[in-house]
Amino acid sequence: RRADRRLRPPGAGGEPADPDPREGPWAYRFLATLVSLLVKPFVRIDARRLQVAEHHRTAVVVVNHRSFFDAVVGLVVFHGLHRYPRVIVAAHWFEGRVIGPLLRWAGAIPMDREHAAGHLEAARRVLDAGFPILVTPEGVLSGEPDDPTSLGPFKTGAVRLAHHCDAGIWPLALVGTDSVWPRDRRFPRFGIKPLRRHHVLVLGDDHLIPIDGDAAADTERVRERMVELLHEATELRSADAPAHRW
């Protein structure tokens, strides 16, 4: 099983050296800092059980996708970890006049079925350089609005990517982002009173999920684990237990 992918020693066999774990495009880091400051008065982001990021520099990170605010939460949380993951994005988004340059600037990786081999190699190079890759297996905003534990169907792309790159998968469950930015609204719904800030909870798995090579079975295992994490995160958010806050 392929669960504990580590970077090779610096310069070994001509491979890239380990990067500085704080490394990332300066504009990326600046944006993450700015966003963190802007959302803090309105949204309380609790990030829990993220120790995997301390022991594994790279992995394929999978997250559920309920709201456009998911991207903001991911930016804040990974900035707190001094990690700057690259995101897999459908290739057609790179054709936009505005979004295309922004995606390239952020180091996003295009993906389409017609050129899958080349894009998979690009993803491998990103992991070899020490950056995690973030994927939303549902592909689109999913889940029932009244059920925070619900998920849409998972595509097999994340586990195929992990298998190709010899990487483990790290699930992250997000709960509460759709209360900040419901999918039927054009803009976020920020609270204005500090004591009534929105509460978003991010819960990481305590280990990497190994990939066996059976795309369908691996995808189902990842999805089942995500459901378990969502149930746990929902209970923790309801209890509002003390937690580390970014």
PDB file of C-alpha atoms in Angstrom:
ATOM      1  CA  ARG A   1       0.000   0.000   0.000  1.00  0.00           C
ATOM      2  CA  ARG A   2       1.072   3.544  -0.747  1.00  0.00           C
ATOM      3  CA  ALA A   3       0.400   5.606   2.342  1.00  0.00           C
ATOM      4  CA  ASP A   4       3.624   7.206   3.531  1.00  0.00           C
ATOM      5  CA  ARG A   5       5.101   9.137   0.643  1.00  0.00           C
ATOM      6  CA  ARG A   6       8.143  11.183   1.668  1.00  0.00           C
ATOM      7  CA  LEU A   7      10.385  13.522  -0.270  1.00  0.00           C
ATOM      8  CA  ARG A   8      13.742  12.135  -1.271  1.00  0.00           C
ATOM      9  CA  PRO A   9      16.940  13.499   0.282  1.00  0.00           C
ATOM     10  CA  PRO A  10      18.178  16.791  -1.236  1.00  0.00           C
ATOM     11  CA  GLY A  11      19.913  16.221  -4.522  1.00  0.00           C
ATOM     12  CA  ALA A  12      19.751  12.429  -4.390  1.00  0.00           C
ATOM     13  CA  GLY A  13      19.929  10.980  -7.867  1.00  0.00           C
ATOM     14  CA  GLY A  14      19.381  14.368  -9.458  1.00  0.00           C
ATOM     15  CA  GLU A  15      15.958  14.716  -7.826  1.00  0.00           C
ATOM     16  CA  PRO A  16      14.787  18.107  -6.525  1.00  0.00           C
ATOM     17  CA  ALA A  17      15.896  19.111  -3.048  1.00  0.00           C
ATOM     18  CA  ASP A  18      13.422  19.465  -0.201  1.00  0.00           C
ATOM     19  CA  PRO A  19      11.820  22.906  -0.428  1.00  0.00           C
ATOM     20  CA  ASP A  20      11.386  25.308   2.432  1.00  0.00           C
ATOM     21  CA  PRO A  21       8.044  24.294   4.006  1.00  0.00           C
ATOM     22  CA  ARG A  22       7.116  27.989   4.141  1.00  0.00           C
ATOM     23  CA  GLU A  23       7.785  28.373   0.449  1.00  0.00           C
ATOM     24  CA  GLY A  24       5.022  29.638  -1.795  1.00  0.00           C
ATOM     25  CA  PRO A  25       4.437  32.484  -4.235  1.00  0.00           C
ATOM     26  CA  TRP A  26       4.834  35.714  -2.286  1.00  0.00           C
ATOM     27  CA  ALA A  27       1.534  37.027  -3.665  1.00  0.00           C
ATOM     28  CA  TYR A  28      -0.142  33.781  -2.594  1.00  0.00           C
ATOM     29  CA  ARG A  29       1.151  34.253   0.956  1.00  0.00           C
ATOM     30  CA  PHE A  30       0.143  37.918   0.966  1.00  0.00           C
ATOM     31  CA  LEU A  31      -3.385  37.065  -0.189  1.00  0.00           C
ATOM     32  CA  ALA A  32      -3.716  34.364   2.484  1.00  0.00           C
ATOM     33  CA  THR A  33      -2.627  36.805   5.195  1.00  0.00           C
ATOM     34  CA  LEU A  34      -5.012  39.478   3.949  1.00  0.00           C
ATOM     35  CA  VAL A  35      -7.962  37.089   3.701  1.00  0.00           C
ATOM     36  CA  SER A  36      -7.275  35.786   7.214  1.00  0.00           C
ATOM     37  CA  LEU A  37      -7.452  39.300   8.634  1.00  0.00           C
ATOM     38  CA  LEU A  38     -10.575  40.205   6.674  1.00  0.00           C
ATOM     39  CA  VAL A  39     -12.675  37.189   7.643  1.00  0.00           C
ATOM     40  CA  LYS A  40     -11.642  36.926  11.296  1.00  0.00           C
ATOM     41  CA  PRO A  41     -14.184  39.523  12.592  1.00  0.00           C
ATOM     42  CA  PHE A  42     -17.030  37.683  10.864  1.00  0.00           C
ATOM     43  CA  VAL A  43     -16.127  33.998  10.798  1.00  0.00           C
ATOM     44  CA  ARG A  44     -14.580  31.773  13.456  1.00  0.00           C
ATOM     45  CA  ILE A  45     -12.586  29.019  11.778  1.00  0.00           C
ATOM     46  CA  ASP A  46     -11.781  26.051  14.021  1.00  0.00           C
ATOM     47  CA  ALA A  47      -9.127  23.805  12.515  1.00  0.00           C
ATOM     48  CA  ARG A  48      -8.695  20.528  14.356  1.00  0.00           C
ATOM     49  CA  ARG A  49      -6.616  17.371  14.127  1.00  0.00           C
ATOM     50  CA  LEU A  50      -4.169  18.594  11.505  1.00  0.00           C
ATOM     51  CA  GLN A  51      -1.138  16.698  12.800  1.00  0.00           C
ATOM     52  CA  VAL A  52      -0.810  14.813   9.520  1.00  0.00           C
ATOM     53  CA  ALA A  53       0.453  18.037   7.937  1.00  0.00           C
ATOM     54  CA  GLU A  54       3.291  18.121  10.467  1.00  0.00           C
ATOM     55  CA  HIS A  55       4.495  14.622   9.569  1.00  0.00           C
ATOM     56  CA  HIS A  56       3.782  14.460   5.836  1.00  0.00           C
ATOM     57  CA  ARG A  57       4.836  17.382   3.716  1.00  0.00           C
ATOM     58  CA  THR A  58       2.963  16.236   0.636  1.00  0.00           C
ATOM     59  CA  ALA A  59      -0.243  14.316  -0.038  1.00  0.00           C
ATOM     60  CA  VAL A  60      -3.336  14.474  -2.178  1.00  0.00           C
ATOM     61  CA  VAL A  61      -5.769  16.402   0.019  1.00  0.00           C
ATOM     62  CA  VAL A  62      -9.468  15.791  -0.610  1.00  0.00           C
ATOM     63  CA  VAL A  63     -12.192  18.073   0.733  1.00  0.00           C
ATOM     64  CA  ASN A  64     -15.969  18.129   0.489  1.00  0.00           C
ATOM     65  CA  HIS A  65     -17.412  21.038  -1.487  1.00  0.00           C
ATOM     66  CA  ARG A  66     -20.564  22.746  -0.191  1.00  0.00           C
ATOM     67  CA  SER A  67     -19.852  26.444  -0.752  1.00  0.00           C
ATOM     68  CA  PHE A  68     -17.652  28.904  -2.600  1.00  0.00           C
ATOM     69  CA  PHE A  69     -16.446  29.886   0.868  1.00  0.00           C
ATOM     70  CA  ASP A  70     -14.611  26.543   1.025  1.00  0.00           C
ATOM     71  CA  ALA A  71     -11.772  28.168  -0.930  1.00  0.00           C
ATOM     72  CA  VAL A  72     -11.430  30.955   1.632  1.00  0.00           C
ATOM     73  CA  VAL A  73     -11.350  28.494   4.525  1.00  0.00           C
ATOM     74  CA  GLY A  74      -8.749  26.357   2.779  1.00  0.00           C
ATOM     75  CA  LEU A  75      -6.573  29.388   2.142  1.00  0.00           C
ATOM     76  CA  VAL A  76      -6.710  30.432   5.799  1.00  0.00           C
ATOM     77  CA  VAL A  77      -6.135  26.970   7.256  1.00  0.00           C
ATOM     78  CA  PHE A  78      -3.238  25.992   5.007  1.00  0.00           C
ATOM     79  CA  HIS A  79      -1.627  29.387   5.504  1.00  0.00           C
ATOM     80  CA  GLY A  80      -1.695  28.662   9.235  1.00  0.00           C
ATOM     81  CA  LEU A  81       0.107  25.393   8.484  1.00  0.00           C
ATOM     82  CA  HIS A  82       2.630  27.182   6.234  1.00  0.00           C
ATOM     83  CA  ARG A  83       1.517  24.973   3.368  1.00  0.00           C
ATOM     84  CA  TYR A  84       0.462  26.259  -0.031  1.00  0.00           C
ATOM     85  CA  PRO A  85      -1.331  23.469  -1.886  1.00  0.00           C
ATOM     86  CA  ARG A  86      -1.842  23.460  -5.611  1.00  0.00           C
ATOM     87  CA  VAL A  87      -5.397  22.915  -6.756  1.00  0.00           C
ATOM     88  CA  ILE A  88      -6.582  20.654  -9.580  1.00  0.00           C
ATOM     89  CA  VAL A  89      -8.898  22.668 -11.841  1.00  0.00           C
ATOM     90  CA  ALA A  90     -10.733  21.710 -15.023  1.00  0.00           C
ATOM     91  CA  ALA A  91      -8.649  22.895 -17.969  1.00  0.00           C
ATOM     92  CA  HIS A  92     -11.409  25.016 -19.528  1.00  0.00           C
ATOM     93  CA  TRP A  93     -11.248  27.461 -16.588  1.00  0.00           C
ATOM     94  CA  PHE A  94      -7.743  28.481 -17.687  1.00  0.00           C
ATOM     95  CA  GLU A  95      -9.226  29.971 -20.870  1.00  0.00           C
ATOM     96  CA  GLY A  96     -10.956  32.815 -19.008  1.00  0.00           C
ATOM     97  CA  ARG A  97      -9.478  36.297 -19.341  1.00  0.00           C
ATOM     98  CA  VAL A  98      -9.606  36.946 -15.601  1.00  0.00           C
ATOM     99  CA  ILE A  99      -9.773  33.588 -13.882  1.00  0.00           C
ATOM    100  CA  GLY A 100      -7.164  31.995 -16.169  1.00  0.00           C
ATOM    101  CA  PRO A 101      -4.253  34.276 -15.173  1.00  0.00           C
ATOM    102  CA  LEU A 102      -5.300  34.040 -11.513  1.00  0.00           C
ATOM    103  CA  LEU A 103      -5.224  30.251 -11.637  1.00  0.00           C
ATOM    104  CA  ARG A 104      -1.790  30.236 -13.276  1.00  0.00           C
ATOM    105  CA  TRP A 105      -0.515  32.761 -10.735  1.00  0.00           C
ATOM    106  CA  ALA A 106      -1.723  30.521  -7.890  1.00  0.00           C
ATOM    107  CA  GLY A 107       0.014  27.490  -9.399  1.00  0.00           C
ATOM    108  CA  ALA A 108      -3.232  25.611 -10.151  1.00  0.00           C
ATOM    109  CA  ILE A 109      -2.901  22.460 -12.251  1.00  0.00           C
ATOM    110  CA  PRO A 110      -5.166  22.070 -15.300  1.00  0.00           C
ATOM    111  CA  MET A 111      -6.744  18.686 -15.877  1.00  0.00           C
ATOM    112  CA  ASP A 112      -8.719  17.193 -18.730  1.00  0.00           C
ATOM    113  CA  ARG A 113      -9.203  13.672 -19.996  1.00  0.00           C
ATOM    114  CA  GLU A 114      -7.698  14.332 -23.418  1.00  0.00           C
ATOM    115  CA  HIS A 115      -4.312  15.248 -21.953  1.00  0.00           C
ATOM    116  CA  ALA A 116      -4.484  13.347 -18.685  1.00  0.00           C
ATOM    117  CA  ALA A 117      -0.988  11.827 -18.923  1.00  0.00           C
ATOM    118  CA  GLY A 118       0.749  15.188 -19.241  1.00  0.00           C
ATOM    119  CA  HIS A 119      -1.264  16.705 -16.427  1.00  0.00           C
ATOM    120  CA  LEU A 120      -0.559  13.755 -14.148  1.00  0.00           C
ATOM    121  CA  GLU A 121       3.153  14.242 -14.719  1.00  0.00           C
ATOM    122  CA  ALA A 122       2.755  17.931 -13.881  1.00  0.00           C
ATOM    123  CA  ALA A 123       1.065  16.899 -10.644  1.00  0.00           C
ATOM    124  CA  ARG A 124       3.904  14.502  -9.850  1.00  0.00           C
ATOM    125  CA  ARG A 125       6.421  17.319 -10.271  1.00  0.00           C
ATOM    126  CA  VAL A 126       4.403  19.482  -7.881  1.00  0.00           C
ATOM    127  CA  LEU A 127       4.438  16.743  -5.235  1.00  0.00           C
ATOM    128  CA  ASP A 128       8.150  16.127  -5.806  1.00  0.00           C
ATOM    129  CA  ALA A 129       8.718  19.832  -5.195  1.00  0.00           C
ATOM    130  CA  GLY A 130       7.093  19.479  -1.777  1.00  0.00           C
ATOM    131  CA  PHE A 131       3.645  20.962  -2.339  1.00  0.00           C
ATOM    132  CA  PRO A 132       0.398  19.146  -1.508  1.00  0.00           C
ATOM    133  CA  ILE A 133      -2.309  18.918  -4.141  1.00  0.00           C
ATOM    134  CA  LEU A 134      -5.921  19.692  -3.254  1.00  0.00           C
ATOM    135  CA  VAL A 135      -8.861  18.024  -4.997  1.00  0.00           C
ATOM    136  CA  THR A 136     -12.644  18.246  -4.551  1.00  0.00           C
ATOM    137  CA  PRO A 137     -13.763  14.741  -5.618  1.00  0.00           C
ATOM    138  CA  GLU A 138     -17.390  15.836  -6.026  1.00  0.00           C
ATOM    139  CA  GLY A 139     -16.306  18.278  -8.723  1.00  0.00           C
ATOM    140  CA  VAL A 140     -19.212  20.663  -8.111  1.00  0.00           C
ATOM    141  CA  LEU A 141     -21.076  22.162  -5.148  1.00  0.00           C
ATOM    142  CA  SER A 142     -22.829  19.197  -3.568  1.00  0.00           C
ATOM    143  CA  GLY A 143     -24.723  17.979  -0.538  1.00  0.00           C
ATOM    144  CA  GLU A 144     -28.231  18.583   0.772  1.00  0.00           C
ATOM    145  CA  PRO A 145     -28.630  22.116   2.223  1.00  0.00           C
ATOM    146  CA  ASP A 146     -30.257  20.798   5.415  1.00  0.00           C
ATOM    147  CA  ASP A 147     -27.835  17.899   5.940  1.00  0.00           C
ATOM    148  CA  PRO A 148     -24.190  18.921   6.580  1.00  0.00           C
ATOM    149  CA  THR A 149     -23.104  15.272   6.469  1.00  0.00           C
ATOM    150  CA  SER A 150     -24.377  14.666   2.926  1.00  0.00           C
ATOM    151  CA  LEU A 151     -22.064  14.296  -0.050  1.00  0.00           C
ATOM    152  CA  GLY A 152     -22.391  14.121  -3.796  1.00  0.00           C
ATOM    153  CA  PRO A 153     -20.927  11.258  -5.836  1.00  0.00           C
ATOM    154  CA  PHE A 154     -17.121  11.075  -5.784  1.00  0.00           C
ATOM    155  CA  LYS A 155     -15.222  10.917  -9.051  1.00  0.00           C
ATOM    156  CA  THR A 156     -12.188   8.642  -9.241  1.00  0.00           C
ATOM    157  CA  GLY A 157      -9.717  11.331 -10.295  1.00  0.00           C
ATOM    158  CA  ALA A 158      -8.263  11.932  -6.810  1.00  0.00           C
ATOM    159  CA  VAL A 159      -7.362   8.288  -6.179  1.00  0.00           C
ATOM    160  CA  ARG A 160      -6.050   7.853  -9.733  1.00  0.00           C
ATOM    161  CA  LEU A 161      -3.832  10.875  -9.156  1.00  0.00           C
ATOM    162  CA  ALA A 162      -2.618   9.534  -5.796  1.00  0.00           C
ATOM    163  CA  HIS A 163      -1.875   6.128  -7.315  1.00  0.00           C
ATOM    164  CA  HIS A 164       0.027   7.634 -10.249  1.00  0.00           C
ATOM    165  CA  CYS A 165       2.097   9.854  -7.950  1.00  0.00           C
ATOM    166  CA  ASP A 166       2.648   7.196  -5.275  1.00  0.00           C
ATOM    167  CA  ALA A 167       0.967   9.433  -2.680  1.00  0.00           C
ATOM    168  CA  GLY A 168      -1.455   8.947   0.191  1.00  0.00           C
ATOM    169  CA  ILE A 169      -4.798  10.719   0.492  1.00  0.00           C
ATOM    170  CA  TRP A 170      -5.633  13.037   3.379  1.00  0.00           C
ATOM    171  CA  PRO A 171      -9.363  13.814   3.812  1.00  0.00           C
ATOM    172  CA  LEU A 172     -10.430  17.147   5.297  1.00  0.00           C
ATOM    173  CA  ALA A 173     -14.063  17.672   6.279  1.00  0.00           C
ATOM    174  CA  LEU A 174     -15.540  21.194   6.147  1.00  0.00           C
ATOM    175  CA  VAL A 175     -18.736  22.006   8.041  1.00  0.00           C
ATOM    176  CA  GLY A 176     -20.467  25.391   8.180  1.00  0.00           C
ATOM    177  CA  THR A 177     -19.123  27.077   5.050  1.00  0.00           C
ATOM    178  CA  ASP A 178     -22.552  27.079   3.428  1.00  0.00           C
ATOM    179  CA  SER A 179     -23.932  29.089   6.354  1.00  0.00           C
ATOM    180  CA  VAL A 180     -21.460  31.836   5.420  1.00  0.00           C
ATOM    181  CA  TRP A 181     -21.999  31.627   1.678  1.00  0.00           C
ATOM    182  CA  PRO A 182     -25.100  29.654   0.670  1.00  0.00           C
ATOM    183  CA  ARG A 183     -24.953  28.369  -2.863  1.00  0.00           C
ATOM    184  CA  ASP A 184     -28.073  30.355  -3.836  1.00  0.00           C
ATOM    185  CA  ARG A 185     -26.496  33.709  -2.907  1.00  0.00           C
ATOM    186  CA  ARG A 186     -24.161  35.798  -5.045  1.00  0.00           C
ATOM    187  CA  PHE A 187     -22.132  37.042  -2.074  1.00  0.00           C
ATOM    188  CA  PRO A 188     -21.183  35.804   1.409  1.00  0.00           C
ATOM    189  CA  ARG A 189     -23.522  36.450   4.307  1.00  0.00           C
ATOM    190  CA  PHE A 190     -21.207  37.904   6.935  1.00  0.00           C
ATOM    191  CA  GLY A 191     -22.387  38.508  10.484  1.00  0.00           C
ATOM    192  CA  ILE A 192     -21.798  41.961  11.935  1.00  0.00           C
ATOM    193  CA  LYS A 193     -21.647  41.164  15.669  1.00  0.00           C
ATOM    194  CA  PRO A 194     -18.433  39.558  17.025  1.00  0.00           C
ATOM    195  CA  LEU A 195     -20.414  37.341  19.421  1.00  0.00           C
ATOM    196  CA  ARG A 196     -22.497  36.041  16.533  1.00  0.00           C
ATOM    197  CA  ARG A 197     -19.762  35.164  14.129  1.00  0.00           C
ATOM    198  CA  HIS A 198     -20.315  32.245  11.794  1.00  0.00           C
ATOM    199  CA  HIS A 199     -18.617  29.070  12.964  1.00  0.00           C
ATOM    200  CA  VAL A 200     -16.793  26.917  10.424  1.00  0.00           C
ATOM    201  CA  LEU A 201     -15.123  23.695  11.522  1.00  0.00           C
ATOM    202  CA  VAL A 202     -12.361  21.899   9.630  1.00  0.00           C
ATOM    203  CA  LEU A 203     -11.524  18.367  10.741  1.00  0.00           C
ATOM    204  CA  GLY A 204      -8.630  16.359   9.356  1.00  0.00           C
ATOM    205  CA  ASP A 205      -8.208  12.618   9.348  1.00  0.00           C
ATOM    206  CA  ASP A 206      -5.540  11.347  11.742  1.00  0.00           C
ATOM    207  CA  HIS A 207      -3.712   9.399   9.043  1.00  0.00           C
ATOM    208  CA  LEU A 208      -3.206   9.178   5.296  1.00  0.00           C
ATOM    209  CA  ILE A 209      -5.440   6.743   3.442  1.00  0.00           C
ATOM    210  CA  PRO A 210      -3.393   4.231   1.439  1.00  0.00           C
ATOM    211  CA  ILE A 211      -4.266   3.590  -2.199  1.00  0.00           C
ATOM    212  CA  ASP A 212      -4.332   0.029  -3.540  1.00  0.00           C
ATOM    213  CA  GLY A 213      -4.835   0.734  -7.247  1.00  0.00           C
ATOM    214  CA  ASP A 214      -8.496  -0.237  -7.604  1.00  0.00           C
ATOM    215  CA  ALA A 215      -9.943   3.169  -8.472  1.00  0.00           C
ATOM    216  CA  ALA A 216     -13.572   2.329  -7.714  1.00  0.00           C
ATOM    217  CA  ALA A 217     -12.860   0.589  -4.401  1.00  0.00           C
ATOM    218  CA  ASP A 218     -10.343   3.219  -3.287  1.00  0.00           C
ATOM    219  CA  THR A 219     -12.765   6.025  -4.112  1.00  0.00           C
ATOM    220  CA  GLU A 220     -15.513   4.356  -2.093  1.00  0.00           C
ATOM    221  CA  ARG A 221     -13.185   3.957   0.897  1.00  0.00           C
ATOM    222  CA  VAL A 222     -12.241   7.636   0.738  1.00  0.00           C
ATOM    223  CA  ARG A 223     -15.888   8.673   0.463  1.00  0.00           C
ATOM    224  CA  GLU A 224     -16.915   6.475   3.394  1.00  0.00           C
ATOM    225  CA  ARG A 225     -14.178   8.009   5.522  1.00  0.00           C
ATOM    226  CA  MET A 226     -15.282  11.501   4.520  1.00  0.00           C
ATOM    227  CA  VAL A 227     -18.832  10.707   5.661  1.00  0.00           C
ATOM    228  CA  GLU A 228     -17.473   9.591   9.044  1.00  0.00           C
ATOM    229  CA  LEU A 229     -15.434  12.787   9.375  1.00  0.00           C
ATOM    230  CA  LEU A 230     -18.446  14.934   8.472  1.00  0.00           C
ATOM    231  CA  HIS A 231     -20.562  13.280  11.165  1.00  0.00           C
ATOM    232  CA  GLU A 232     -17.794  13.811  13.714  1.00  0.00           C
ATOM    233  CA  ALA A 233     -17.223  17.416  12.628  1.00  0.00           C
ATOM    234  CA  THR A 234     -20.938  18.180  12.785  1.00  0.00           C
ATOM    235  CA  GLU A 235     -21.140  16.886  16.351  1.00  0.00           C
ATOM    236  CA  LEU A 236     -18.072  18.874  17.387  1.00  0.00           C
ATOM    237  CA  ARG A 237     -19.430  22.036  15.812  1.00  0.00           C
ATOM    238  CA  SER A 238     -22.763  21.567  17.574  1.00  0.00           C
ATOM    239  CA  ALA A 239     -21.033  21.066  20.907  1.00  0.00           C
ATOM    240  CA  ASP A 240     -18.766  24.042  20.201  1.00  0.00           C
ATOM    241  CA  ALA A 241     -15.953  22.478  22.211  1.00  0.00           C
ATOM    242  CA  PRO A 242     -12.761  24.539  22.768  1.00  0.00           C
ATOM    243  CA  ALA A 243     -10.358  24.260  19.868  1.00  0.00           C
ATOM    244  CA  HIS A 244      -7.363  25.888  18.293  1.00  0.00           C
ATOM    245  CA  ARG A 245      -8.562  28.888  16.314  1.00  0.00           C
ATOM    246  CA  TRP A 246      -6.817  30.500  13.387  1.00  0.00           C
TER     247      TRP A 246
END
